[in-house]
PDB file of C-alpha atoms in Angstrom:
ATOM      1  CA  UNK A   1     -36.631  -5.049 -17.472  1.00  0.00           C
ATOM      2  CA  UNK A   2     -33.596  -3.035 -16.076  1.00  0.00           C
ATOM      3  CA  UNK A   3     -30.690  -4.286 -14.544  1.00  0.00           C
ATOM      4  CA  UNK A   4     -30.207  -3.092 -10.838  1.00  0.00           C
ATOM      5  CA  UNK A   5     -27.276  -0.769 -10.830  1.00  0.00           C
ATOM      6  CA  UNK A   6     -24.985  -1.214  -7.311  1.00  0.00           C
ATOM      7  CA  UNK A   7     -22.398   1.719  -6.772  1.00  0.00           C
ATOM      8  CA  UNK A   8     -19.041   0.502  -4.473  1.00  0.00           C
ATOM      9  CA  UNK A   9     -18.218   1.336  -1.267  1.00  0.00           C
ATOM     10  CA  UNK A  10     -15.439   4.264  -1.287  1.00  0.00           C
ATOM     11  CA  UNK A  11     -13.369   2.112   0.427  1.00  0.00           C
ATOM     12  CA  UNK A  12     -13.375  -0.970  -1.728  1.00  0.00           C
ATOM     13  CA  UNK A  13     -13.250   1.899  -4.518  1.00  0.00           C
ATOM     14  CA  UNK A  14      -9.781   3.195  -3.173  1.00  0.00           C
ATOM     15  CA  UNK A  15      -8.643  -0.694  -2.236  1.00  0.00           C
ATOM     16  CA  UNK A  16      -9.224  -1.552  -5.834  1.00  0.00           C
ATOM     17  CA  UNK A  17      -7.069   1.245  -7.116  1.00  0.00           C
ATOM     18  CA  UNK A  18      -4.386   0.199  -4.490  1.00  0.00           C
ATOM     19  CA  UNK A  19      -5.004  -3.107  -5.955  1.00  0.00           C
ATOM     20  CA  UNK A  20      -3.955  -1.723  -9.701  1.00  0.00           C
ATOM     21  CA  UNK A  21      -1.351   0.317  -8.411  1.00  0.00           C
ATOM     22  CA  UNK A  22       0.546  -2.947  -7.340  1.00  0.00           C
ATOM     23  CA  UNK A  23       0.143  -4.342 -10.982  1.00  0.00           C
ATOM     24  CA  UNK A  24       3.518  -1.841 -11.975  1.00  0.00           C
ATOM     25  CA  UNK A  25       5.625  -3.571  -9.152  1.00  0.00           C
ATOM     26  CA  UNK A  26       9.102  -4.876  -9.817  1.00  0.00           C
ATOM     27  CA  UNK A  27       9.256  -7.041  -6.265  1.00  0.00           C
ATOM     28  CA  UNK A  28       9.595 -11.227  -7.359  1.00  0.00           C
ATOM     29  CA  UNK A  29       7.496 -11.394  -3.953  1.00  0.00           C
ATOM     30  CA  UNK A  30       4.769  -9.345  -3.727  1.00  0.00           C
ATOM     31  CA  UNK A  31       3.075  -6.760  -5.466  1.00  0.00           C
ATOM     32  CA  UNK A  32       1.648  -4.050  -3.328  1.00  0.00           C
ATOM     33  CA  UNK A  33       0.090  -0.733  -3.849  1.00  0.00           C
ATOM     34  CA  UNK A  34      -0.928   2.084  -1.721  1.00  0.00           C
ATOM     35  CA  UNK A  35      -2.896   4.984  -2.475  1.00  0.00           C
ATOM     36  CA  UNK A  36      -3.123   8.378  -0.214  1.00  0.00           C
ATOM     37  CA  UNK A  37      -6.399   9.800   0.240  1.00  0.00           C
ATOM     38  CA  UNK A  38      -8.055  12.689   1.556  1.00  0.00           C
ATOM     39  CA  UNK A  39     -11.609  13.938   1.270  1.00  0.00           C
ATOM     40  CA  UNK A  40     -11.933  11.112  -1.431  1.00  0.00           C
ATOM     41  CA  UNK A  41      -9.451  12.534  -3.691  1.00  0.00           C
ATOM     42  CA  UNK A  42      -6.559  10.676  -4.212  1.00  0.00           C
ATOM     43  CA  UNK A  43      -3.262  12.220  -3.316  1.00  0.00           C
ATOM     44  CA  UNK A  44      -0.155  10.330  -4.157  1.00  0.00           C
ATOM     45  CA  UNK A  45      -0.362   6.741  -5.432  1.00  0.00           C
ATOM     46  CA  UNK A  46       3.089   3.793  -4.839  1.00  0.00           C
ATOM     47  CA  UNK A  47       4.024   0.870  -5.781  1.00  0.00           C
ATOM     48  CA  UNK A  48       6.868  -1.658  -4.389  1.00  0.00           C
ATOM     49  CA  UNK A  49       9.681  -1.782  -6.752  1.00  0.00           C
ATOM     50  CA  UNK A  50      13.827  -0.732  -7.299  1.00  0.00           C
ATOM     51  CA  UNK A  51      14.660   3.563  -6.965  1.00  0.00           C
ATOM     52  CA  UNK A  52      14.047   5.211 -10.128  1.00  0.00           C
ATOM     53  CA  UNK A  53      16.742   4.597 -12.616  1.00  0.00           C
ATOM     54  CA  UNK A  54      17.919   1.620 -11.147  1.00  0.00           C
ATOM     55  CA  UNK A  55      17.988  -2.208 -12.284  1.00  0.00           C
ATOM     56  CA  UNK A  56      15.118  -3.569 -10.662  1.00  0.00           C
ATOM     57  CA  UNK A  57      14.254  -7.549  -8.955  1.00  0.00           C
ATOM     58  CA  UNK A  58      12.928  -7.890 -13.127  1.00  0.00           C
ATOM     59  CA  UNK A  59      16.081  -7.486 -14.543  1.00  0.00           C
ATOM     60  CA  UNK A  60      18.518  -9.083 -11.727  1.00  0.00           C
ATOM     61  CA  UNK A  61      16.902 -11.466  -9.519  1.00  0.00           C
ATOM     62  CA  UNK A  62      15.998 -11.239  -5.716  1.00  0.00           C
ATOM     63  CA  UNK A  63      18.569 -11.083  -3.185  1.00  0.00           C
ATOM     64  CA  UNK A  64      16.330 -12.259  -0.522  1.00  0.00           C
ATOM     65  CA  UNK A  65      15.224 -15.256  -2.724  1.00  0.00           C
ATOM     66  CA  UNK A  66      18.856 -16.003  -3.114  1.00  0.00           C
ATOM     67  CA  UNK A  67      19.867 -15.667   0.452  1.00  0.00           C
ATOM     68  CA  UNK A  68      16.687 -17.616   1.877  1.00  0.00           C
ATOM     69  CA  UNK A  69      15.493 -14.837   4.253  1.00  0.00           C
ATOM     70  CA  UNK A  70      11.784 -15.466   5.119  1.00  0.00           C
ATOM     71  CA  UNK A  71       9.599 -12.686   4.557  1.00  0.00           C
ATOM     72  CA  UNK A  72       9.282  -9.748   6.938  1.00  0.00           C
ATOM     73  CA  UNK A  73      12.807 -10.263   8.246  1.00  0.00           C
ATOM     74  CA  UNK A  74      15.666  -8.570   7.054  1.00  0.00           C
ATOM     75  CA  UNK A  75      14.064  -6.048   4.837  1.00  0.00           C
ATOM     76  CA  UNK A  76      17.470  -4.021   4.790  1.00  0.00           C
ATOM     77  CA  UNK A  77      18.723  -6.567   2.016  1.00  0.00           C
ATOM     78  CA  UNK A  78      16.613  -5.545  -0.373  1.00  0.00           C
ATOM     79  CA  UNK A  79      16.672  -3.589  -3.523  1.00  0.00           C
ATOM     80  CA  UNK A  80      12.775  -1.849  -3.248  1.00  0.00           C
ATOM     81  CA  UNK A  81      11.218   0.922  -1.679  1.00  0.00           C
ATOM     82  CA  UNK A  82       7.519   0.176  -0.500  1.00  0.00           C
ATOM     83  CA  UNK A  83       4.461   1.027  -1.600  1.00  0.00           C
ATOM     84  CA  UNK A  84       4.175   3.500   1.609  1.00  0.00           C
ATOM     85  CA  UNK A  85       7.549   4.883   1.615  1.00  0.00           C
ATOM     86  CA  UNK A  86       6.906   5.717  -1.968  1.00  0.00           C
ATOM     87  CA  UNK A  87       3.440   7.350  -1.458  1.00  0.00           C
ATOM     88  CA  UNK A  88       5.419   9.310   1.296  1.00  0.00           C
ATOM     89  CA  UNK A  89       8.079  10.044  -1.348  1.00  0.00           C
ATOM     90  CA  UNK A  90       5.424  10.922  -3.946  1.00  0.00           C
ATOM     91  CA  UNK A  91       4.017  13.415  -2.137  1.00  0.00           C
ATOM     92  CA  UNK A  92       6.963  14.539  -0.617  1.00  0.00           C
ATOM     93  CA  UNK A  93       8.200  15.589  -4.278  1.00  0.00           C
ATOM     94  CA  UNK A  94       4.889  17.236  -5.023  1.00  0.00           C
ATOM     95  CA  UNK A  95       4.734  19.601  -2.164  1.00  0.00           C
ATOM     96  CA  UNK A  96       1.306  17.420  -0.927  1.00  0.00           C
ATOM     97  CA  UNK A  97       0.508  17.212   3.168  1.00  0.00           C
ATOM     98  CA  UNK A  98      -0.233  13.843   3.946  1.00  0.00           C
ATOM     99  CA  UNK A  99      -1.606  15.077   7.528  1.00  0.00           C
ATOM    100  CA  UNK A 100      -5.009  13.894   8.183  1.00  0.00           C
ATOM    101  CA  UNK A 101      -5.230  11.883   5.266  1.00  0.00           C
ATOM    102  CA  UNK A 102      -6.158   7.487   4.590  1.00  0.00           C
ATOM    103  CA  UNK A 103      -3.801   5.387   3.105  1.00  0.00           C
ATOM    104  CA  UNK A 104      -5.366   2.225   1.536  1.00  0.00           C
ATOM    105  CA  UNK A 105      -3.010  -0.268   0.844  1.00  0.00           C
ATOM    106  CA  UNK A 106      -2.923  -4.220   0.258  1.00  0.00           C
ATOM    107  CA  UNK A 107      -0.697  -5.224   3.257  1.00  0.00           C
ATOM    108  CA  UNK A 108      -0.434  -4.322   6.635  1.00  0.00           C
ATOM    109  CA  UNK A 109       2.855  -2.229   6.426  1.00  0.00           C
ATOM    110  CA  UNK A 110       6.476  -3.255   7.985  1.00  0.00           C
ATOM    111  CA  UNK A 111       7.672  -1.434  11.197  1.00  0.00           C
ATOM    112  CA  UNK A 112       9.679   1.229   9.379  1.00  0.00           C
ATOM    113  CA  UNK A 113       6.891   2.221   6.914  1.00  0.00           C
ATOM    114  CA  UNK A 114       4.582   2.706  10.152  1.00  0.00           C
ATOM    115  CA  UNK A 115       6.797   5.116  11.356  1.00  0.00           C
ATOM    116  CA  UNK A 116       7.178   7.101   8.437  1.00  0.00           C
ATOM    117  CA  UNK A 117       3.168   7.158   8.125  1.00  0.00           C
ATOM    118  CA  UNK A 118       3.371   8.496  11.877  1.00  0.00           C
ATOM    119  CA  UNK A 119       5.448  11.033  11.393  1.00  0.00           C
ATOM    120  CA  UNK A 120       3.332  12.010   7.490  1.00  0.00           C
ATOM    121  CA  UNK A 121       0.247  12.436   9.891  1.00  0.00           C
ATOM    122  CA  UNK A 122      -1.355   9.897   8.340  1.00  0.00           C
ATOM    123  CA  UNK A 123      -5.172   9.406  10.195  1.00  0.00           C
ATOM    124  CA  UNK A 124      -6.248   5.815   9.235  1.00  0.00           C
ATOM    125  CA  UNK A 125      -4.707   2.496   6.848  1.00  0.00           C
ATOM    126  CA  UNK A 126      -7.379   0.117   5.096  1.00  0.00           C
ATOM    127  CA  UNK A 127      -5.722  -3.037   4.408  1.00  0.00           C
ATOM    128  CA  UNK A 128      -7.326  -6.760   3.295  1.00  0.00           C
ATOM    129  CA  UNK A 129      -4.304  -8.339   3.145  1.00  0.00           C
ATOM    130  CA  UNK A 130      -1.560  -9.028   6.036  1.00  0.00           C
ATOM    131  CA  UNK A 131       2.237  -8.795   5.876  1.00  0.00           C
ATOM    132  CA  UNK A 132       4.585 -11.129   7.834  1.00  0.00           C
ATOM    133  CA  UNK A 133       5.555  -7.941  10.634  1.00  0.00           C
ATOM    134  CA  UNK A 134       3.230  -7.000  13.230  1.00  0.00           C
ATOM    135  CA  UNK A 135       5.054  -4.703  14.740  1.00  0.00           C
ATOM    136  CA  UNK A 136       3.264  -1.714  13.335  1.00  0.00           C
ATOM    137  CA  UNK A 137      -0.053  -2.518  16.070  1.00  0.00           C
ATOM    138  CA  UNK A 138       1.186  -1.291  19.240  1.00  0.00           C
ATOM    139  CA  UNK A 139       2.744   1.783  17.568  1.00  0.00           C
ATOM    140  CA  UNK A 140      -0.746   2.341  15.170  1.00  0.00           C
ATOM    141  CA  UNK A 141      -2.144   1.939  18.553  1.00  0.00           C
ATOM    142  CA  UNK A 142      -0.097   4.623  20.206  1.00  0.00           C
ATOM    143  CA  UNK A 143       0.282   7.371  17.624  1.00  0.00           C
ATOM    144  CA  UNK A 144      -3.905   7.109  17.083  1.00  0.00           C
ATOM    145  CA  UNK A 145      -3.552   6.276  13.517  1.00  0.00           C
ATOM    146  CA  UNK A 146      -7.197   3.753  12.860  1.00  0.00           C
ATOM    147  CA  UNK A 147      -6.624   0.736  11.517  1.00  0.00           C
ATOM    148  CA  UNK A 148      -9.335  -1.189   9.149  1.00  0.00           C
ATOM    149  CA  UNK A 149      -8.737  -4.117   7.921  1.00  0.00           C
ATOM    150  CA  UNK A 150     -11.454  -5.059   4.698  1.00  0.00           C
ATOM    151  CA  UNK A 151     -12.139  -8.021   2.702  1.00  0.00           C
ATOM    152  CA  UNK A 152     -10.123  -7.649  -0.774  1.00  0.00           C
ATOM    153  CA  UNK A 153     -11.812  -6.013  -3.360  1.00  0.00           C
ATOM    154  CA  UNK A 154     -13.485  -8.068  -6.414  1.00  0.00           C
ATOM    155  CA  UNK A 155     -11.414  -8.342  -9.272  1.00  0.00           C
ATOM    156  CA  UNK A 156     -13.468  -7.268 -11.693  1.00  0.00           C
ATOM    157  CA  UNK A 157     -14.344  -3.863 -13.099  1.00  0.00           C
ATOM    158  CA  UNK A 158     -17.838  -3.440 -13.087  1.00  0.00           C
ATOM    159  CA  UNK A 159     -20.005  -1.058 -15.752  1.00  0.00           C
ATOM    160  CA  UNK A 160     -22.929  -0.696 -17.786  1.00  0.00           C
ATOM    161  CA  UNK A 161     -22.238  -1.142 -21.615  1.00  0.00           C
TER     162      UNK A 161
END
């Protein structure tokens, strides 16, 4: 008797990945991840987390933990770049259009990262989880960019021994 063999969606392939990507964040918070896609090949992959170089959250503490400020407010006192801005970055660095392409991440993104997606081209975000700022809907909404919002991946890794 054989077992029946299932084979993932490509989306709740890529959300997965997102899902690992956030494993390497430094944010006290939340982890996120965020992967850039296009024609099912991944592009440029980011994580939330302190510039390169620099003492992260890890190492010093969180200044918005230490000040109070509720999440999705404020975002200015903080020492990480998102998981978008640094897919944007990523690519940015690697001479890699993002026009046209999907970014799957775990959260709905703040305000500033929708704009930067906006202006990367960026066709459609999969999300399953949502951040505390909506204010990326009416300008999604606006700019054309799709918005899917999934149920969050299993966990676990699935394959035949």
């Amino acid at each position: 008797m054989s077992k029946k063999v299932t084979r993932i969606s490509a989306d709740e392939y890529f959300l997965k990945i997102a899902s690992v990507v956030a494993e390497r964040s430094t944010c006290l918070r939340h982890h996120m991840g965020a992967v850039a896609v296009k024609d099912k090949h991944i592009l440029t992959t980011g994580f939330n987390g302190a510039p390169a170089g620099v003492k992260d959250c890890l190492e010093l503490g969180c200044l918005r933990n230490a000040q109070n400020i509720p999440s999705g407010t404020r975002t200015e006192i903080c020492r990480a770049i998102h998981a978008e801005q640094n897919v944007i970055i990523q690519a940015a660095l690697h001479g890699i259009s993002l026009d046209g392409c999907t970014i799957y991440c775990t959260h709905t993104p703040c305000v500033l990262c929708a704009k930067m997606m906006v202006n990367a081209r960026v066709k459609r975000v999969v999300i399953f989880t949502k951040y505390a700022d909506d204010s990326f809907k009416e300008l999604f909404r606006e700019a054309g960019i799709q918005v899917d919002v999934l149920d969050k991946p299993s966990a676990t890794i699935s394959f035949l021994e």
